[in-house]
Short mmCIF file of C-alpha atoms in Angstrom, two decimals:
data_model
loop_
_atom_site.label_atom_id
_atom_site.label_comp_id
_atom_site.label_asym_id
_atom_site.label_seq_id
_atom_site.Cartn_x
_atom_site.Cartn_y
_atom_site.Cartn_z
CA MET A 108 0.00 0.00 0.00
CA SER A 109 1.33 3.43 -0.93
CA VAL A 110 0.60 6.65 0.94
CA GLU A 111 0.84 10.19 -0.37
CA GLY A 112 0.20 13.63 1.09
CA VAL A 113 -0.93 16.38 -1.28
CA GLY A 114 0.30 19.86 -0.31
CA ALA A 115 -0.51 23.48 -1.38
CA GLY A 116 -1.91 26.39 0.16
CA VAL A 117 -20.38 24.03 0.02
CA GLY A 118 -22.96 23.50 2.41
CA LEU A 119 -26.05 21.33 3.07
CA THR A 120 -29.21 22.33 1.26
CA GLU A 121 -32.38 22.83 3.26
CA SER A 122 -35.22 20.42 2.50
CA ARG A 123 -38.94 21.13 2.73
CA PRO A 124 -40.43 20.44 6.18
CA ASP A 125 -41.89 16.96 6.63
CA LEU A 126 -45.63 16.61 6.06
CA LEU A 127 -47.46 14.74 8.84
CA ILE A 128 -51.07 13.60 9.19
CA VAL A 129 -52.98 13.52 12.48
CA VAL A 130 -56.02 11.22 12.55
CA ASP A 131 -58.29 11.67 15.59
CA ASP A 132 -62.05 12.11 15.98
CA ASP A 133 -61.46 14.30 19.03
CA VAL A 134 -61.22 17.76 17.46
CA ASP A 135 -59.52 19.32 20.48
CA ILE A 136 -56.75 16.72 20.65
CA ALA A 137 -56.21 16.82 16.89
CA ARG A 138 -55.91 20.60 17.04
CA PHE A 139 -53.53 20.40 20.03
CA VAL A 140 -51.23 18.04 18.12
CA GLU A 141 -51.45 20.11 14.95
CA VAL A 142 -50.52 23.38 16.68
CA ASN A 143 -47.56 21.94 18.55
CA LEU A 144 -46.11 20.12 15.55
CA THR A 145 -46.58 23.22 13.39
CA LEU A 146 -44.62 25.23 15.96
CA GLU A 147 -41.83 22.66 15.57
CA GLY A 148 -41.69 23.37 11.83
CA TYR A 149 -43.74 20.45 10.47
CA ARG A 150 -46.57 20.73 7.97
CA VAL A 151 -49.70 19.01 9.31
CA LEU A 152 -52.84 17.53 7.77
CA LEU A 153 -55.90 16.71 9.91
CA ALA A 154 -58.38 13.86 9.45
CA HIS A 155 -61.18 12.95 11.86
CA ASP A 156 -61.87 9.37 10.80
CA GLY A 157 -60.14 6.53 9.00
CA GLU A 158 -61.91 6.99 5.66
CA GLU A 159 -60.92 10.65 5.43
CA ALA A 160 -57.39 9.71 6.43
CA LEU A 161 -57.06 7.12 3.64
CA ALA A 162 -58.09 9.69 1.03
CA LEU A 163 -55.67 12.35 2.33
CA ILE A 164 -52.78 9.89 2.64
CA GLU A 165 -53.29 8.65 -0.92
CA ARG A 166 -53.36 12.24 -2.20
CA HIS A 167 -50.49 13.76 -0.20
CA GLN A 168 -48.19 10.86 0.83
CA PRO A 169 -47.21 12.25 4.27
CA ALA A 170 -43.93 11.29 5.96
CA LEU A 171 -45.62 10.05 9.17
CA ALA A 172 -49.11 9.37 10.53
CA ILE A 173 -50.33 9.88 14.11
CA ILE A 174 -53.45 7.74 14.45
CA ASP A 175 -55.95 7.47 17.31
CA LEU A 176 -56.84 3.92 18.29
CA MET A 177 -60.59 4.49 18.87
CA MET A 178 -62.41 6.16 15.93
CA PRO A 179 -65.72 5.75 14.08
CA LYS A 180 -66.06 4.05 10.67
CA ILE A 181 -62.47 2.74 10.43
CA ASP A 182 -60.65 2.55 13.74
CA GLY A 183 -56.92 3.04 14.22
CA LEU A 184 -56.06 -0.67 14.12
CA GLU A 185 -57.90 -1.27 10.85
CA LEU A 186 -56.50 1.91 9.32
CA THR A 187 -52.99 0.82 10.24
CA ARG A 188 -53.53 -2.64 8.75
CA ARG A 189 -54.78 -1.11 5.48
CA LEU A 190 -51.84 1.25 5.28
CA ARG A 191 -49.40 -1.60 5.86
CA ALA A 192 -51.12 -3.75 3.23
CA ASN A 193 -50.70 -1.07 0.53
CA PRO A 194 -47.18 -1.08 -1.01
CA LEU A 195 -47.35 2.70 -1.52
CA THR A 196 -48.04 3.45 2.15
CA ALA A 197 -46.42 0.43 3.84
CA PRO A 198 -43.10 2.21 4.57
CA MET A 199 -44.78 5.22 6.26
CA PRO A 200 -44.09 5.29 10.02
CA ILE A 201 -47.14 5.30 12.31
CA ILE A 202 -47.53 6.47 15.91
CA MET A 203 -50.65 5.13 17.62
CA LEU A 204 -52.60 7.26 20.12
CA THR A 205 -54.55 5.51 22.86
CA ALA A 206 -56.52 6.81 25.83
CA ARG A 207 -55.75 3.67 27.78
CA GLY A 208 -52.48 2.54 29.28
CA LEU A 209 -53.35 -1.13 29.00
CA THR A 210 -50.56 -3.32 27.71
CA VAL A 211 -53.00 -5.19 25.45
CA ASP A 212 -53.81 -1.98 23.54
CA LYS A 213 -50.11 -1.25 23.01
CA VAL A 214 -49.53 -4.81 21.82
CA LEU A 215 -52.49 -4.63 19.43
CA GLY A 216 -51.19 -1.39 17.95
CA LEU A 217 -47.65 -2.68 17.49
CA THR A 218 -48.92 -5.98 16.09
CA ALA A 219 -51.05 -4.13 13.53
CA GLY A 220 -47.91 -2.35 12.33
CA ALA A 221 -47.52 0.81 14.41
CA ASP A 222 -43.93 1.94 15.01
CA ASP A 223 -44.60 3.61 18.36
CA TYR A 224 -47.47 4.66 20.62
CA LEU A 225 -48.48 7.55 22.88
CA VAL A 226 -50.86 7.23 25.81
CA LYS A 227 -53.25 10.14 26.36
CA PRO A 228 -52.82 12.53 28.04
CA PHE A 229 -49.31 13.30 26.79
CA ASP A 230 -47.26 16.47 26.98
CA THR A 231 -45.79 18.47 24.10
CA MET A 232 -42.18 17.44 24.74
CA GLU A 233 -43.03 13.75 24.60
CA LEU A 234 -45.09 14.21 21.43
CA VAL A 235 -42.31 16.06 19.61
CA ALA A 236 -39.62 13.63 20.83
CA ARG A 237 -41.60 10.61 19.64
CA VAL A 238 -42.21 12.17 16.22
CA GLN A 239 -38.56 13.18 15.76
CA THR A 240 -37.25 9.79 16.89
CA THR A 241 -39.68 7.82 14.72
CA LEU A 242 -38.89 9.89 11.62
CA ARG A 243 -35.16 9.53 12.23
CA ARG A 244 -35.34 5.78 12.79
CA ASN A 245 -37.45 5.35 9.67
CA GLN A 246 -35.05 7.41 7.55
CA GLU A 247 -32.04 5.47 8.81
CA ALA A 248 -33.76 2.12 8.28
CA ARG A 249 -34.60 3.07 4.70
CA GLU A 250 -30.99 4.03 4.07
CA ILE A 251 -29.38 0.94 5.57
CA SER A 252 -27.71 -0.93 2.73
CA PRO A 253 -29.40 -4.33 2.29
CA LEU A 254 -26.10 -5.67 0.95
CA THR A 255 -23.73 -4.51 3.70
CA GLY A 256 -26.05 -3.55 6.57
CA LEU A 257 -24.18 -0.25 6.89
CA PRO A 258 -25.75 3.22 7.31
CA GLY A 259 -26.22 5.37 4.23
CA ASN A 260 -25.85 8.99 3.21
CA THR A 261 -28.12 10.71 5.74
CA ARG A 262 -26.40 9.02 8.67
CA ILE A 263 -22.96 9.68 7.11
CA LEU A 264 -23.68 13.39 6.76
CA ARG A 265 -24.94 13.61 10.33
CA GLU A 266 -21.86 11.81 11.67
CA ILE A 267 -19.53 14.18 9.84
CA ALA A 268 -21.61 17.19 10.95
CA ASP A 269 -21.22 16.04 14.56
CA ARG A 270 -17.45 15.92 14.09
CA VAL A 271 -17.36 19.31 12.34
CA ASN A 272 -19.32 20.89 15.21
CA GLY A 273 -17.64 18.91 17.97
CA GLY A 274 -14.37 20.82 18.11
CA THR A 275 -12.07 17.78 18.02
CA ASP A 276 -9.83 16.76 15.13
CA TYR A 277 -11.19 14.20 12.68
CA ALA A 278 -10.48 12.59 9.32
CA VAL A 279 -12.84 11.46 6.56
CA CYS A 280 -11.71 8.62 4.29
CA HIS A 281 -13.45 7.91 0.96
CA ILE A 282 -12.72 4.36 -0.19
CA ASP A 283 -13.58 2.56 -3.39
CA ILE A 284 -12.46 -0.45 -5.44
CA ASP A 285 -10.20 0.10 -8.45
CA ARG A 286 -11.31 -1.67 -11.65
CA PHE A 287 -14.52 -2.83 -10.00
CA LYS A 288 -16.35 -2.59 -13.34
CA SER A 289 -14.09 -5.30 -14.74
CA VAL A 290 -15.32 -7.69 -12.03
CA ASN A 291 -18.94 -7.11 -13.04
CA ASP A 292 -18.05 -7.39 -16.75
CA VAL A 293 -16.23 -10.70 -16.31
CA TYR A 294 -18.16 -12.42 -13.53
CA GLY A 295 -21.53 -10.62 -13.35
CA PHE A 296 -23.21 -8.51 -10.68
CA ALA A 297 -23.64 -11.34 -8.16
CA ARG A 298 -19.87 -11.80 -7.93
CA GLY A 299 -19.46 -8.04 -7.87
CA ASP A 300 -21.70 -7.91 -4.79
CA GLU A 301 -19.38 -10.43 -3.13
CA PHE A 302 -16.45 -8.04 -3.63
CA ILE A 303 -18.48 -5.17 -2.10
CA SER A 304 -19.45 -7.34 0.86
CA ALA A 305 -15.82 -8.38 1.30
CA LEU A 306 -14.73 -4.73 1.42
CA ALA A 307 -17.46 -3.95 3.96
CA ARG A 308 -16.23 -6.79 6.19
CA SER A 309 -12.58 -5.73 5.82
CA LEU A 310 -13.41 -2.13 6.71
CA HIS A 311 -15.53 -3.24 9.66
CA ARG A 312 -12.71 -5.39 11.03
CA ALA A 313 -10.27 -2.51 10.60
CA VAL A 314 -12.59 -0.04 12.33
CA VAL A 315 -13.16 -2.41 15.26
CA ALA A 316 -9.45 -3.20 15.58
CA VAL A 317 -8.43 0.47 15.85
CA GLY A 318 -10.21 0.71 19.19
CA LEU A 319 -11.29 3.92 20.92
CA PRO A 320 -12.47 6.48 20.17
CA PRO A 321 -14.86 4.54 17.95
CA ALA A 322 -14.51 5.14 14.22
CA PHE A 323 -17.61 5.33 12.01
CA LEU A 324 -18.18 3.25 8.87
CA GLY A 325 -20.83 4.07 6.25
CA HIS A 326 -21.77 2.82 2.78
CA ILE A 327 -22.40 5.55 0.18
CA GLY A 328 -23.50 2.99 -2.39
CA GLY A 329 -21.95 0.65 -4.94
CA ASP A 330 -18.28 0.13 -4.07
CA ASP A 331 -17.95 3.49 -2.26
CA PHE A 332 -17.51 3.66 1.52
CA ILE A 333 -16.79 6.35 4.11
CA VAL A 334 -14.76 6.00 7.32
CA VAL A 335 -14.78 8.83 9.87
CA CYS A 336 -12.08 8.59 12.52
CA THR A 337 -9.32 10.56 14.25
CA PRO A 338 -6.30 11.63 12.16
CA GLU A 339 -4.12 9.20 14.15
CA GLN A 340 -6.39 6.29 13.22
CA VAL A 341 -6.20 6.83 9.45
CA TYR A 342 -3.13 4.72 8.71
CA PRO A 343 -3.92 1.83 11.10
CA VAL A 344 -7.43 1.60 9.64
CA THR A 345 -6.46 1.90 5.97
CA GLU A 346 -3.42 -0.38 6.22
CA ARG A 347 -5.39 -3.17 7.85
CA ALA A 348 -8.35 -2.72 5.48
CA VAL A 349 -6.11 -2.89 2.39
CA THR A 350 -4.26 -6.01 3.53
CA ASP A 351 -7.46 -7.76 4.57
CA PHE A 352 -9.42 -6.81 1.44
CA GLU A 353 -6.71 -7.74 -1.06
CA ALA A 354 -6.49 -11.22 0.47
CA ALA A 355 -10.30 -11.59 0.44
CA ALA A 356 -10.55 -10.30 -3.15
CA ASP A 357 -7.91 -12.73 -4.41
CA ALA A 358 -10.02 -15.60 -3.10
CA LEU A 359 -13.05 -14.33 -5.04
CA TYR A 360 -11.33 -14.51 -8.44
CA ASP A 361 -11.38 -17.69 -10.52
CA PRO A 362 -8.14 -19.63 -9.90
CA GLU A 363 -6.73 -19.04 -13.40
CA ASP A 364 -7.29 -15.27 -13.17
CA ARG A 365 -5.80 -15.13 -9.69
CA GLU A 366 -2.68 -17.07 -10.73
CA ARG A 367 -1.90 -14.95 -13.78
CA GLY A 368 -2.75 -11.68 -11.98
CA TYR A 369 -5.44 -10.35 -14.32
CA ALA A 370 -8.89 -11.05 -15.73
CA GLU A 371 -9.74 -10.96 -19.42
CA VAL A 372 -12.51 -8.55 -20.34
CA VAL A 373 -14.15 -9.05 -23.75
CA LYS A 374 -15.07 -5.65 -25.22
CA ARG A 375 -18.04 -5.06 -27.52
CA ASN A 376 -15.86 -5.23 -30.62
CA GLY A 377 -14.57 -8.64 -29.54
CA GLU A 378 -11.19 -7.34 -28.41
CA ILE A 379 -9.84 -8.94 -25.24
CA GLN A 380 -8.52 -6.52 -22.64
CA ARG A 381 -6.48 -7.40 -19.56
CA ALA A 382 -7.80 -6.00 -16.28
CA ALA A 383 -5.44 -6.12 -13.31
CA LEU A 384 -6.79 -7.49 -10.05
CA VAL A 385 -8.70 -5.04 -7.87
CA THR A 386 -7.03 -2.73 -5.37
CA LEU A 387 -8.27 0.17 -3.24
CA SER A 388 -8.07 3.91 -3.73
CA ILE A 389 -8.48 5.93 -0.54
CA GLY A 390 -8.79 9.70 -0.32
CA VAL A 391 -8.45 11.37 3.07
CA ALA A 392 -9.48 14.84 4.25
CA VAL A 393 -8.39 15.96 7.72
CA SER A 394 -9.36 18.84 9.97
CA THR A 395 -5.84 19.46 11.33
CA ASN A 396 -4.75 21.68 8.44
CA ARG A 397 -7.95 23.67 7.91
CA ARG A 398 -11.44 23.86 9.36
CA HIS A 399 -14.34 22.79 7.20
CA THR A 400 -17.70 24.50 7.22
CA SER A 401 -19.94 21.58 6.23
CA PRO A 402 -19.99 17.80 5.80
CA ARG A 403 -20.33 18.14 2.03
CA GLU A 404 -17.19 20.25 1.82
CA ILE A 405 -15.01 17.68 3.57
CA ILE A 406 -16.52 14.81 1.55
CA GLU A 407 -15.68 16.71 -1.65
CA ILE A 408 -12.08 17.04 -0.50
CA ALA A 409 -11.86 13.34 0.39
CA THR A 410 -13.31 12.46 -3.01
CA GLU A 411 -10.79 14.75 -4.72
CA MET A 412 -7.99 12.95 -2.87
CA LYS A 413 -9.45 9.59 -3.92
CA THR A 414 -9.08 10.73 -7.55
CA VAL A 415 -5.42 11.52 -6.80
CA ALA A 416 -4.99 8.02 -5.34
CA LYS A 417 -6.42 6.47 -8.53
CA GLY A 418 -3.54 7.97 -10.47
CA HIS A 419 -1.14 5.53 -8.78
CA ASP A 420 -0.61 1.79 -9.14
CA GLY A 421 -1.77 -0.59 -6.45
CA SER A 422 -3.72 0.27 -3.34
CA TYR A 423 -3.02 3.88 -2.47
CA VAL A 424 -3.88 6.41 0.23
CA ALA A 425 -3.80 10.12 -0.70
CA MET A 426 -4.15 12.58 2.18
CA ASP A 427 -4.96 16.25 1.76
CA ARG A 428 -2.27 18.36 3.47
CA ARG A 429 -3.22 21.72 2.02
CA ARG A 430 -3.73 24.53 4.47
CA ALA A 431 -6.50 27.10 4.46
#
């Protein structure tokens, strides 16, 4: 593995507030919830029975539903079951409201598909906390990579933002597989997924081995990964990950390709092209030389350094050493 330092001398966009729907036949409670969530910056729809709620949800596709258990026409349990049975509304998180504190009511709500519940009467702080937590959990669950089980872009940006605002030094490493396309071209996407999974496992082992403070590992998508750690952890993490991954990748090649050190890619014109075995390119941005104003800025620098690393043979780490 080669290491290089590059020397010389953007911000998050705001998204539209989440749209929520409150479904309760008690007008006063529905209004109470609406006012308090609006004060927290959410947009809120009101429905007073299950039928009205179904029509509004189909039309507006809210980010979360707060549903009373006891309602006329279609009660909260049946409404929740219908929403979960519809592929278009199944992913929407649901908080169930109940006037009773009986365990059986909570179990019924959760069994029907609710993500959380609130027992009336509840205070504003609990309401807002439950909504925020449920939305966050739902967003993170949707972004977890089904292939690697690692958190995705929203969680990555929040982790980096915490480091940017935390006042301690940090490093962001952008890792991807060199010549990954050749693996898919020669062996197909299923084998390509095995290489991605192998890299995820190698990075996870490296992150665990580096110890405290805990480093963070995220999966941007495809063969791209992010590691957030301290500057001192960069080389232990990357060195172990490279050694581990290269050994794992060799075992994933067909024996003849592994022995001769390249795979043969047949181009569209029938020409056979040699593709060297995969390696890793790693770009690193650190906070020790200059302070960054946003997560996107430091990711852009790490990605720029990854491009520098790709200009070199073999697995390579390029660290940004430019000062502000």
